[in-house]
């Protein structure tokens, strides 16, 4: 068997270089480089040129002003707070609703489980925008759903509190509700994956040693599903905190979330350095929970 | 040891269990006395594990009753039964230390103080010699140690009945032998009644006082290891426990405590021990264990002797297994190898012409 | 103990009602004759008719499908390469950066990805004169970049499960590394590649935020069209469009699920038969 030097080189080195190189270079060029430009832009100066930023002028090289505005201007701080609170509340509700659902999925028969799992995954494949839109239809003043809520409210409370309709659209409540709706599968699936892996004989062992089912849950099931809770929590919190579509459609325009602020600074105000500084601050905010998450994952890996 | 004639400690009465149309356990009746090691022996799917799970309370019998120490166990949930189980997978809680695992059941003993609990855990760890591993997690100890943690955890609450699901299956051969004796000595020291589920006949024979052999959900035979081995009552039991040479036979006559059989495979008439239920002219099976077969060079002076020649032999050191071709078929004979130079020592070789013989008392007649 | 307590059943019923009532309501109202989207005014299919005859919708749909098809294919190729690389090559220069680059787009807020790509395209046009106009090309490039990492995640998970020994066996039998990949690795992970492609396709078809940044005049994808209409409120023709999209996807996923569970059951049955014939 004779082979050319090129063939030898290709088999030993070239092939793996191609395999690694193509996606690597792609991500460097189309992801890392644009991102670094944004990071650089966050310390540039806003100018009325096109593109609307430059280095130099009255702030040579580094201009910390956008960052100091992020930390001091109430507009940005309020937006950050709104984002974090909305995302956190949505995450908690996703957990409260998703945990029993995921646990329930592990308890039903295999046939039912396959059907129900498909029903959980199905919304993933349907348009995100349309899922948000579906709630707009329900929450509007004249909708049957709002009517139902209004009637039950008026039935339950004294006359003086009666309402013509429940104000849902354009509130933070609506933002959280739609976030829970769209991100619930992100909570259920990792929880289900971690609960499904648990050995059912551990439950039996705990029961055999004298624990009632609810004690089994606290002692055995819950502690072992913490990695799943953390994973699900991160998968909900991170995209929810940076969400743009949901607050624009159903949120309160007077209480914008941080995604909207970035968009406005970039588009309407044409202050690219400011938009970049807010973006970098948002990223730093997200890196913290991600670090916690990877810490837990590494711990879980070590346990195996 | 056999069960004494008092009210048994554990009584299983006509218990059956069905899953849909599948009947896992069929009308099982069993009695186990206090302090016994009782084995449920059978292949996979014979219903032994289902029976065990009904004792633990994880399954409810479809019909029949279970009495433990005089108390009907129906509708008693697993967490209220004085029955603890050592799971086949050990089912140790991965997020708790060894000590926390052992102490887990004790937290339900309201009468026990914190110190009392710690003392009991220490005592249990001492019993299984794991004191120095108390603060390790289950994945930081060896398989044999995990098995002992599982045992200590199940024993910590001093159950009336300890269920052991394939206790030795996950251990390697060397460790298994050692652990077997340790289990027996722990049982002796604690006096707890053990019910062992196993598919391994050797494990059942060495561990237990009595064995119930199960097949297809039914109990085929209950008895001491010797009874089960020497006097199997059915072809299934004879074949399941140890190996056996089995032949078709017909009863010629019945006299003086013996049966005279016609066994075509052995080329003629054979004398065997009498059994109940055998009638003249009836078709029966004759079973002879390989180690009950003698191999000699000359015709021995016994009624049951057939000439043949050695086809195959497997040498194991202390003994050898021979496959001998007889006029009517093949038999297996297991012979202890004599010391070289002993008087009359005979070690047959390939293609040797030999005589195969066995005592009438070793010939088991099976009527079913 | 396979009983599921009433509490879990109740929550599950509530959860699935929560999942599907909004969608069902939207489907029902798409047949509403009234122009007021939320007030029932009798049954009608007129919104579907007006939808099909609406050129803007049809054009947007075709543009979206074209972008999704191209970007999903490239994303699958690149994502598969990255997934195989990360699962098989444990040591190479810059692996840490690479594994970071593969995760970062997953957690990066879409707004930031969108802005950084747009800025990059604008600066590139300034420096090298390309891209002259934003549209199909820029949207496709952006979609490839952020959907390829989803493919990578799927492929990597699948590769870690698969048995390395079969690849070593092929090499032992004389195959070169690239032959091993085409003969063994890719066929074994082909279901994962297919689901990766489907995921990339859906992500592209579904994207609003990033597309809204990198698009240019005249290039309106279907989500962008819906986005601009939905911002103004609920309208019956969007109900009809949503119904069509949800039903198409729903039927597709349902059929795929059925086929998959059937082949899985078949496989289990075969394994059982083989096991029995072993006894």
Coordinates of N, CA and C in Angstrom, one line a residue, chain A residues 9 20 25 36 44 68 107 109 138 151 160 189 214 227 252 267 276 288 297 301:
Chain A
X9 N -0.4 13.0 5.5 CA -0.6 14.2 6.3 C -2.1 14.4 6.5
X20 N -12.0 20.4 13.1 CA -12.1 21.3 14.2 C -12.2 22.7 13.6
X25 N -13.5 28.4 13.2 CA -13.3 29.7 12.5 C -14.6 30.4 12.3
X36 N -16.9 41.0 20.4 CA -15.8 41.8 20.9 C -16.0 43.3 20.5
X44 N -16.6 53.3 24.0 CA -16.3 54.3 23.0 C -17.1 55.6 23.2
X68 N -20.8 54.3 33.9 CA -21.2 55.0 35.1 C -22.7 55.4 35.0
X107 N -44.6 9.2 36.9 CA -45.4 8.2 37.6 C -46.5 7.6 36.8
X109 N -48.2 5.6 33.4 CA -47.7 4.4 32.6 C -47.0 4.9 31.3
X138 N -56.4 36.1 24.8 CA -57.1 35.7 26.0 C -57.2 36.9 27.0
X151 N -66.1 38.0 35.7 CA -67.4 37.5 36.4 C -67.0 36.9 37.7
X160 N -68.6 47.2 45.6 CA -67.8 48.4 45.4 C -66.5 48.0 44.7
X189 N -38.6 19.8 31.3 CA -37.8 18.8 30.6 C -36.6 18.4 31.4
X214 N -44.9 11.4 51.6 CA -44.5 12.8 51.5 C -43.1 12.9 52.2
X227 N -30.0 19.2 41.1 CA -29.3 19.6 39.8 C -30.4 19.9 38.7
X252 N -45.8 46.5 30.2 CA -46.2 47.9 30.5 C -45.0 48.8 29.9
X267 N -31.4 51.7 18.6 CA -32.2 52.1 17.4 C -32.6 53.6 17.5
X276 N -24.3 49.3 24.1 CA -23.3 48.2 24.3 C -23.0 48.1 25.8
X288 N -23.3 35.4 36.3 CA -23.3 34.9 37.7 C -24.1 33.7 37.9
X297 N -23.2 21.7 38.1 CA -23.0 20.6 37.2 C -21.7 19.8 37.4
X301 N -21.3 15.9 38.3 CA -20.4 15.1 37.6 C -19.5 14.3 38.5

